Amino acid sequence: MEIQNHKLRLADFGFQNGINEVIGITQGEWINTAPLGLIVEDAEADKAKIRLYSNHTRKNLEREGVLWVNIVHDPIVFALASFEDLDAEWFSSLKPPILKNSLAWCRMEGEVKGAFALLQLKDGEVLQREVKAVNRGFNAVIEALVHATRYVSLKKPEMLEKVEYYIGIAEKCGGEREREAIEIIKKNVGLEI
Ligand SMILES: Cc1cc2nc3c(=O)[nH]c(=O)nc-3n(C[C@H](O)[C@H](O)[C@H](O)COP(=O)(O)O)c2cc1C
């Protein structure tokens, strides 16, 4: 469903006030994919920001000025994109970059200023509207990944403890795809499988 004939609003694409966990896609040598927390102060408007650490997303955005965003509810996509770039088989389209099970995609333009990328919504499309109950397993996978990505770069033992804590909840409350995501997390942080 294409959104037309009025000024684009973040809310049209499922963004809410607060931090929205999405898959951010940037163009580098290959298409770079990474989970990102898109910070929205007013979902009725078209501006957002992201705190960016030193990573490929930051480098690509500095050079290209464009961030593609996909809204995804698949724990495996979040897990893989946290540690590596998704290859072509995960995409239904490369121009614009759309992941196969994406619910919506957006193109944002902007620049990196200090710790943040300042972004403006330029284009996008809602692909699927999904009815889904809250699942603590999926939420726990996201929490485990936040701490796992920090652990991979900073190697602080307390971060690994948090990963294990959230994996425990994901195992108890998740389904098959959460369990597959857990295996990806364990492999990347060096926990016993
Ligand atoms: C749910 C989630 C949200 C994240 N949000 C951010 C973020 O807002 N900014 C950031 O720099 N990294 C964030 N990360 C970490 C990056 O996704 C991770 O470091 C990734 O490996 C960076 O990949 P890249 O080097 O390909 O850009 C987040 C990770 C997860 C799991």
PDB file of N, CA and C and ligand atoms in Angstrom, residues 19-24 26 31-39 49-60 78-85 115 141-150 152-153, ligand 1:
ATOM      1  N   ILE A  19      11.880   4.685  21.113  1.00  0.00           N
ATOM      2  CA  ILE A  19      12.939   4.059  20.297  1.00  0.00           C
ATOM      3  C   ILE A  19      12.361   2.861  19.546  1.00  0.00           C
ATOM      4  N   ASN A  20      12.520   2.878  18.245  1.00  0.00           N
ATOM      5  CA  ASN A  20      11.962   1.854  17.357  1.00  0.00           C
ATOM      6  C   ASN A  20      13.099   0.967  16.855  1.00  0.00           C
ATOM      7  N   GLU A  21      13.019  -0.333  17.177  1.00  0.00           N
ATOM      8  CA  GLU A  21      14.098  -1.242  16.758  1.00  0.00           C
ATOM      9  C   GLU A  21      13.817  -1.728  15.336  1.00  0.00           C
ATOM     10  N   VAL A  22      14.709  -1.394  14.431  1.00  0.00           N
ATOM     11  CA  VAL A  22      14.491  -1.667  13.003  1.00  0.00           C
ATOM     12  C   VAL A  22      15.767  -2.248  12.396  1.00  0.00           C
ATOM     13  N   ILE A  23      15.668  -2.696  11.157  1.00  0.00           N
ATOM     14  CA  ILE A  23      16.871  -3.077  10.425  1.00  0.00           C
ATOM     15  C   ILE A  23      17.259  -1.890   9.534  1.00  0.00           C
ATOM     16  N   GLY A  24      18.456  -1.367   9.769  1.00  0.00           N
ATOM     17  CA  GLY A  24      18.971  -0.250   8.975  1.00  0.00           C
ATOM     18  C   GLY A  24      19.856  -0.791   7.860  1.00  0.00           C
ATOM     19  N   THR A  26      22.419   0.244   4.653  1.00  0.00           N
ATOM     20  CA  THR A  26      23.210   1.285   3.992  1.00  0.00           C
ATOM     21  C   THR A  26      24.034   0.653   2.875  1.00  0.00           C
ATOM     22  N   ILE A  31      25.609  -4.416   0.443  1.00  0.00           N
ATOM     23  CA  ILE A  31      24.516  -3.804   1.196  1.00  0.00           C
ATOM     24  C   ILE A  31      24.711  -4.154   2.670  1.00  0.00           C
ATOM     25  N   ASN A  32      24.860  -3.135   3.499  1.00  0.00           N
ATOM     26  CA  ASN A  32      25.128  -3.350   4.917  1.00  0.00           C
ATOM     27  C   ASN A  32      23.819  -3.370   5.715  1.00  0.00           C
ATOM     28  N   THR A  33      23.662  -4.413   6.545  1.00  0.00           N
ATOM     29  CA  THR A  33      22.443  -4.499   7.363  1.00  0.00           C
ATOM     30  C   THR A  33      22.820  -4.529   8.846  1.00  0.00           C
ATOM     31  N   ALA A  34      22.092  -3.773   9.667  1.00  0.00           N
ATOM     32  CA  ALA A  34      22.348  -3.773  11.116  1.00  0.00           C
ATOM     33  C   ALA A  34      21.082  -3.351  11.868  1.00  0.00           C
ATOM     34  N   PRO A  35      20.776  -4.008  12.985  1.00  0.00           N
ATOM     35  CA  PRO A  35      19.689  -3.495  13.822  1.00  0.00           C
ATOM     36  C   PRO A  35      20.067  -2.118  14.364  1.00  0.00           C
ATOM     37  N   LEU A  36      19.099  -1.216  14.366  1.00  0.00           N
ATOM     38  CA  LEU A  36      19.334   0.143  14.865  1.00  0.00           C
ATOM     39  C   LEU A  36      18.128   0.594  15.669  1.00  0.00           C
ATOM     40  N   GLY A  37      18.357   1.456  16.626  1.00  0.00           N
ATOM     41  CA  GLY A  37      17.264   2.036  17.404  1.00  0.00           C
ATOM     42  C   GLY A  37      16.959   3.437  16.896  1.00  0.00           C
ATOM     43  N   LEU A  38      15.866   3.549  16.162  1.00  0.00           N
ATOM     44  CA  LEU A  38      15.495   4.832  15.569  1.00  0.00           C
ATOM     45  C   LEU A  38      14.716   5.643  16.609  1.00  0.00           C
ATOM     46  N   ILE A  39      15.262   6.793  16.976  1.00  0.00           N
ATOM     47  CA  ILE A  39      14.667   7.598  18.053  1.00  0.00           C
ATOM     48  C   ILE A  39      13.660   8.587  17.458  1.00  0.00           C
ATOM     49  N   LYS A  49      16.141  10.438  14.693  1.00  0.00           N
ATOM     50  CA  LYS A  49      17.597  10.388  14.835  1.00  0.00           C
ATOM     51  C   LYS A  49      18.036   9.023  15.355  1.00  0.00           C
ATOM     52  N   ILE A  50      19.310   8.750  15.206  1.00  0.00           N
ATOM     53  CA  ILE A  50      19.880   7.496  15.708  1.00  0.00           C
ATOM     54  C   ILE A  50      21.211   7.817  16.371  1.00  0.00           C
ATOM     55  N   ARG A  51      21.421   7.232  17.562  1.00  0.00           N
ATOM     56  CA  ARG A  51      22.761   7.330  18.156  1.00  0.00           C
ATOM     57  C   ARG A  51      23.616   6.288  17.446  1.00  0.00           C
ATOM     58  N   LEU A  52      24.698   6.726  16.856  1.00  0.00           N
ATOM     59  CA  LEU A  52      25.522   5.788  16.077  1.00  0.00           C
ATOM     60  C   LEU A  52      26.899   5.610  16.685  1.00  0.00           C
ATOM     61  N   TYR A  53      27.227   4.354  16.957  1.00  0.00           N
ATOM     62  CA  TYR A  53      28.576   4.037  17.429  1.00  0.00           C
ATOM     63  C   TYR A  53      29.492   3.964  16.216  1.00  0.00           C
ATOM     64  N   SER A  54      30.725   3.596  16.459  1.00  0.00           N
ATOM     65  CA  SER A  54      31.669   3.518  15.343  1.00  0.00           C
ATOM     66  C   SER A  54      31.453   2.190  14.616  1.00  0.00           C
ATOM     67  N   ASN A  55      30.718   2.219  13.533  1.00  0.00           N
ATOM     68  CA  ASN A  55      30.436   0.980  12.803  1.00  0.00           C
ATOM     69  C   ASN A  55      30.299   1.270  11.298  1.00  0.00           C
ATOM     70  N   HIS A  56      29.999   0.228  10.542  1.00  0.00           N
ATOM     71  CA  HIS A  56      29.894   0.391   9.089  1.00  0.00           C
ATOM     72  C   HIS A  56      28.718   1.289   8.710  1.00  0.00           C
ATOM     73  N   THR A  57      27.621   1.170   9.484  1.00  0.00           N
ATOM     74  CA  THR A  57      26.444   1.998   9.190  1.00  0.00           C
ATOM     75  C   THR A  57      26.835   3.482   9.238  1.00  0.00           C
ATOM     76  N   ARG A  58      27.570   3.862  10.285  1.00  0.00           N
ATOM     77  CA  ARG A  58      28.002   5.261  10.418  1.00  0.00           C
ATOM     78  C   ARG A  58      28.851   5.680   9.212  1.00  0.00           C
ATOM     79  N   LYS A  59      29.814   4.821   8.862  1.00  0.00           N
ATOM     80  CA  LYS A  59      30.731   5.150   7.759  1.00  0.00           C
ATOM     81  C   LYS A  59      29.963   5.325   6.440  1.00  0.00           C
ATOM     82  N   ASN A  60      29.052   4.389   6.173  1.00  0.00           N
ATOM     83  CA  ASN A  60      28.292   4.448   4.917  1.00  0.00           C
ATOM     84  C   ASN A  60      27.368   5.662   4.877  1.00  0.00           C
ATOM     85  N   PHE A  78      16.994 -10.267  12.854  1.00  0.00           N
ATOM     86  CA  PHE A  78      17.677  -9.404  13.828  1.00  0.00           C
ATOM     87  C   PHE A  78      18.999 -10.041  14.273  1.00  0.00           C
ATOM     88  N   ALA A  79      18.963 -11.362  14.515  1.00  0.00           N
ATOM     89  CA  ALA A  79      20.175 -12.023  15.022  1.00  0.00           C
ATOM     90  C   ALA A  79      21.285 -12.019  13.962  1.00  0.00           C
ATOM     91  N   LEU A  80      20.945 -12.388  12.741  1.00  0.00           N
ATOM     92  CA  LEU A  80      21.995 -12.422  11.703  1.00  0.00           C
ATOM     93  C   LEU A  80      22.536 -11.026  11.422  1.00  0.00           C
ATOM     94  N   ALA A  81      21.631 -10.048  11.301  1.00  0.00           N
ATOM     95  CA  ALA A  81      22.071  -8.686  10.950  1.00  0.00           C
ATOM     96  C   ALA A  81      22.913  -8.057  12.066  1.00  0.00           C
ATOM     97  N   SER A  82      22.795  -8.582  13.289  1.00  0.00           N
ATOM     98  CA  SER A  82      23.600  -8.053  14.394  1.00  0.00           C
ATOM     99  C   SER A  82      25.085  -8.360  14.237  1.00  0.00           C
ATOM    100  N   PHE A  83      25.373  -9.486  13.579  1.00  0.00           N
ATOM    101  CA  PHE A  83      26.765  -9.954  13.541  1.00  0.00           C
ATOM    102  C   PHE A  83      27.367  -9.989  12.140  1.00  0.00           C
ATOM    103  N   GLU A  84      26.513  -9.950  11.118  1.00  0.00           N
ATOM    104  CA  GLU A  84      27.030 -10.012   9.742  1.00  0.00           C
ATOM    105  C   GLU A  84      26.031  -9.310   8.818  1.00  0.00           C
ATOM    106  N   ASP A  85      26.382  -9.200   7.543  1.00  0.00           N
ATOM    107  CA  ASP A  85      25.440  -8.605   6.596  1.00  0.00           C
ATOM    108  C   ASP A  85      24.629  -9.698   5.917  1.00  0.00           C
ATOM    109  N   ALA A 115      27.495  12.351  17.819  1.00  0.00           N
ATOM    110  CA  ALA A 115      27.093  10.988  18.182  1.00  0.00           C
ATOM    111  C   ALA A 115      25.854  10.524  17.423  1.00  0.00           C
ATOM    112  N   VAL A 141      14.870 -11.897  22.816  1.00  0.00           N
ATOM    113  CA  VAL A 141      15.917 -12.034  21.788  1.00  0.00           C
ATOM    114  C   VAL A 141      16.508 -10.660  21.473  1.00  0.00           C
ATOM    115  N   ILE A 142      15.621  -9.659  21.340  1.00  0.00           N
ATOM    116  CA  ILE A 142      16.102  -8.299  21.043  1.00  0.00           C
ATOM    117  C   ILE A 142      17.005  -7.803  22.178  1.00  0.00           C
ATOM    118  N   GLU A 143      16.573  -8.015  23.428  1.00  0.00           N
ATOM    119  CA  GLU A 143      17.397  -7.585  24.571  1.00  0.00           C
ATOM    120  C   GLU A 143      18.736  -8.334  24.595  1.00  0.00           C
ATOM    121  N   ALA A 144      18.677  -9.639  24.354  1.00  0.00           N
ATOM    122  CA  ALA A 144      19.916 -10.433  24.343  1.00  0.00           C
ATOM    123  C   ALA A 144      20.869  -9.900  23.272  1.00  0.00           C
ATOM    124  N   LEU A 145      20.307  -9.530  22.121  1.00  0.00           N
ATOM    125  CA  LEU A 145      21.148  -9.037  21.021  1.00  0.00           C
ATOM    126  C   LEU A 145      21.784  -7.685  21.343  1.00  0.00           C
ATOM    127  N   VAL A 146      21.023  -6.812  22.011  1.00  0.00           N
ATOM    128  CA  VAL A 146      21.584  -5.506  22.387  1.00  0.00           C
ATOM    129  C   VAL A 146      22.847  -5.731  23.221  1.00  0.00           C
ATOM    130  N   HIS A 147      22.734  -6.629  24.222  1.00  0.00           N
ATOM    131  CA  HIS A 147      23.891  -6.872  25.094  1.00  0.00           C
ATOM    132  C   HIS A 147      24.960  -7.689  24.382  1.00  0.00           C
ATOM    133  N   ALA A 148      24.551  -8.584  23.479  1.00  0.00           N
ATOM    134  CA  ALA A 148      25.531  -9.402  22.743  1.00  0.00           C
ATOM    135  C   ALA A 148      26.382  -8.535  21.810  1.00  0.00           C
ATOM    136  N   THR A 149      25.752  -7.555  21.132  1.00  0.00           N
ATOM    137  CA  THR A 149      26.535  -6.705  20.228  1.00  0.00           C
ATOM    138  C   THR A 149      27.501  -5.824  21.022  1.00  0.00           C
ATOM    139  N   ARG A 150      27.065  -5.414  22.229  1.00  0.00           N
ATOM    140  CA  ARG A 150      27.997  -4.647  23.082  1.00  0.00           C
ATOM    141  C   ARG A 150      29.135  -5.550  23.558  1.00  0.00           C
ATOM    142  N   VAL A 152      30.386  -8.206  22.133  1.00  0.00           N
ATOM    143  CA  VAL A 152      31.315  -8.540  21.050  1.00  0.00           C
ATOM    144  C   VAL A 152      32.374  -7.441  20.893  1.00  0.00           C
ATOM    145  N   SER A 153      31.976  -6.164  21.085  1.00  0.00           N
ATOM    146  CA  SER A 153      33.007  -5.129  20.914  1.00  0.00           C
ATOM    147  C   SER A 153      33.714  -4.761  22.213  1.00  0.00           C
TER     148      SER A 153
HETATM  149  C1  LIG B   1      18.088  -4.127  18.856  1.00  0.00           C
HETATM  150  C2  LIG B   1      19.419  -3.483  18.535  1.00  0.00           C
HETATM  151  C3  LIG B   1      19.500  -2.101  18.427  1.00  0.00           C
HETATM  152  C4  LIG B   1      20.721  -1.490  18.121  1.00  0.00           C
HETATM  153  N1  LIG B   1      20.755  -0.125  17.994  1.00  0.00           N
HETATM  154  C5  LIG B   1      21.913   0.473  17.621  1.00  0.00           C
HETATM  155  C6  LIG B   1      21.955   1.884  17.432  1.00  0.00           C
HETATM  156  O1  LIG B   1      20.949   2.591  17.593  1.00  0.00           O
HETATM  157  N2  LIG B   1      23.137   2.431  17.039  1.00  0.00           N
HETATM  158  C7  LIG B   1      24.255   1.676  16.827  1.00  0.00           C
HETATM  159  O2  LIG B   1      25.291   2.245  16.460  1.00  0.00           O
HETATM  160  N3  LIG B   1      24.253   0.336  17.014  1.00  0.00           N
HETATM  161  C8  LIG B   1      23.115  -0.285  17.401  1.00  0.00           C
HETATM  162  N4  LIG B   1      23.085  -1.645  17.587  1.00  0.00           N
HETATM  163  C9  LIG B   1      24.313  -2.420  17.380  1.00  0.00           C
HETATM  164  C10 LIG B   1      24.590  -2.693  15.911  1.00  0.00           C
HETATM  165  O3  LIG B   1      23.492  -3.292  15.256  1.00  0.00           O
HETATM  166  C11 LIG B   1      25.773  -3.670  15.786  1.00  0.00           C
HETATM  167  O4  LIG B   1      26.897  -3.117  16.436  1.00  0.00           O
HETATM  168  C12 LIG B   1      26.104  -4.020  14.347  1.00  0.00           C
HETATM  169  O5  LIG B   1      27.066  -5.057  14.342  1.00  0.00           O
HETATM  170  C13 LIG B   1      26.667  -2.856  13.563  1.00  0.00           C
HETATM  171  O6  LIG B   1      26.856  -3.304  12.244  1.00  0.00           O
HETATM  172  P1  LIG B   1      27.630  -2.504  11.115  1.00  0.00           P
HETATM  173  O7  LIG B   1      29.087  -2.379  11.542  1.00  0.00           O
HETATM  174  O8  LIG B   1      27.443  -3.369   9.924  1.00  0.00           O
HETATM  175  O9  LIG B   1      26.975  -1.154  10.992  1.00  0.00           O
HETATM  176  C14 LIG B   1      21.887  -2.276  17.921  1.00  0.00           C
HETATM  177  C15 LIG B   1      21.795  -3.665  18.046  1.00  0.00           C
HETATM  178  C16 LIG B   1      20.583  -4.272  18.372  1.00  0.00           C
HETATM  179  C17 LIG B   1      20.509  -5.760  18.483  1.00  0.00           C
END
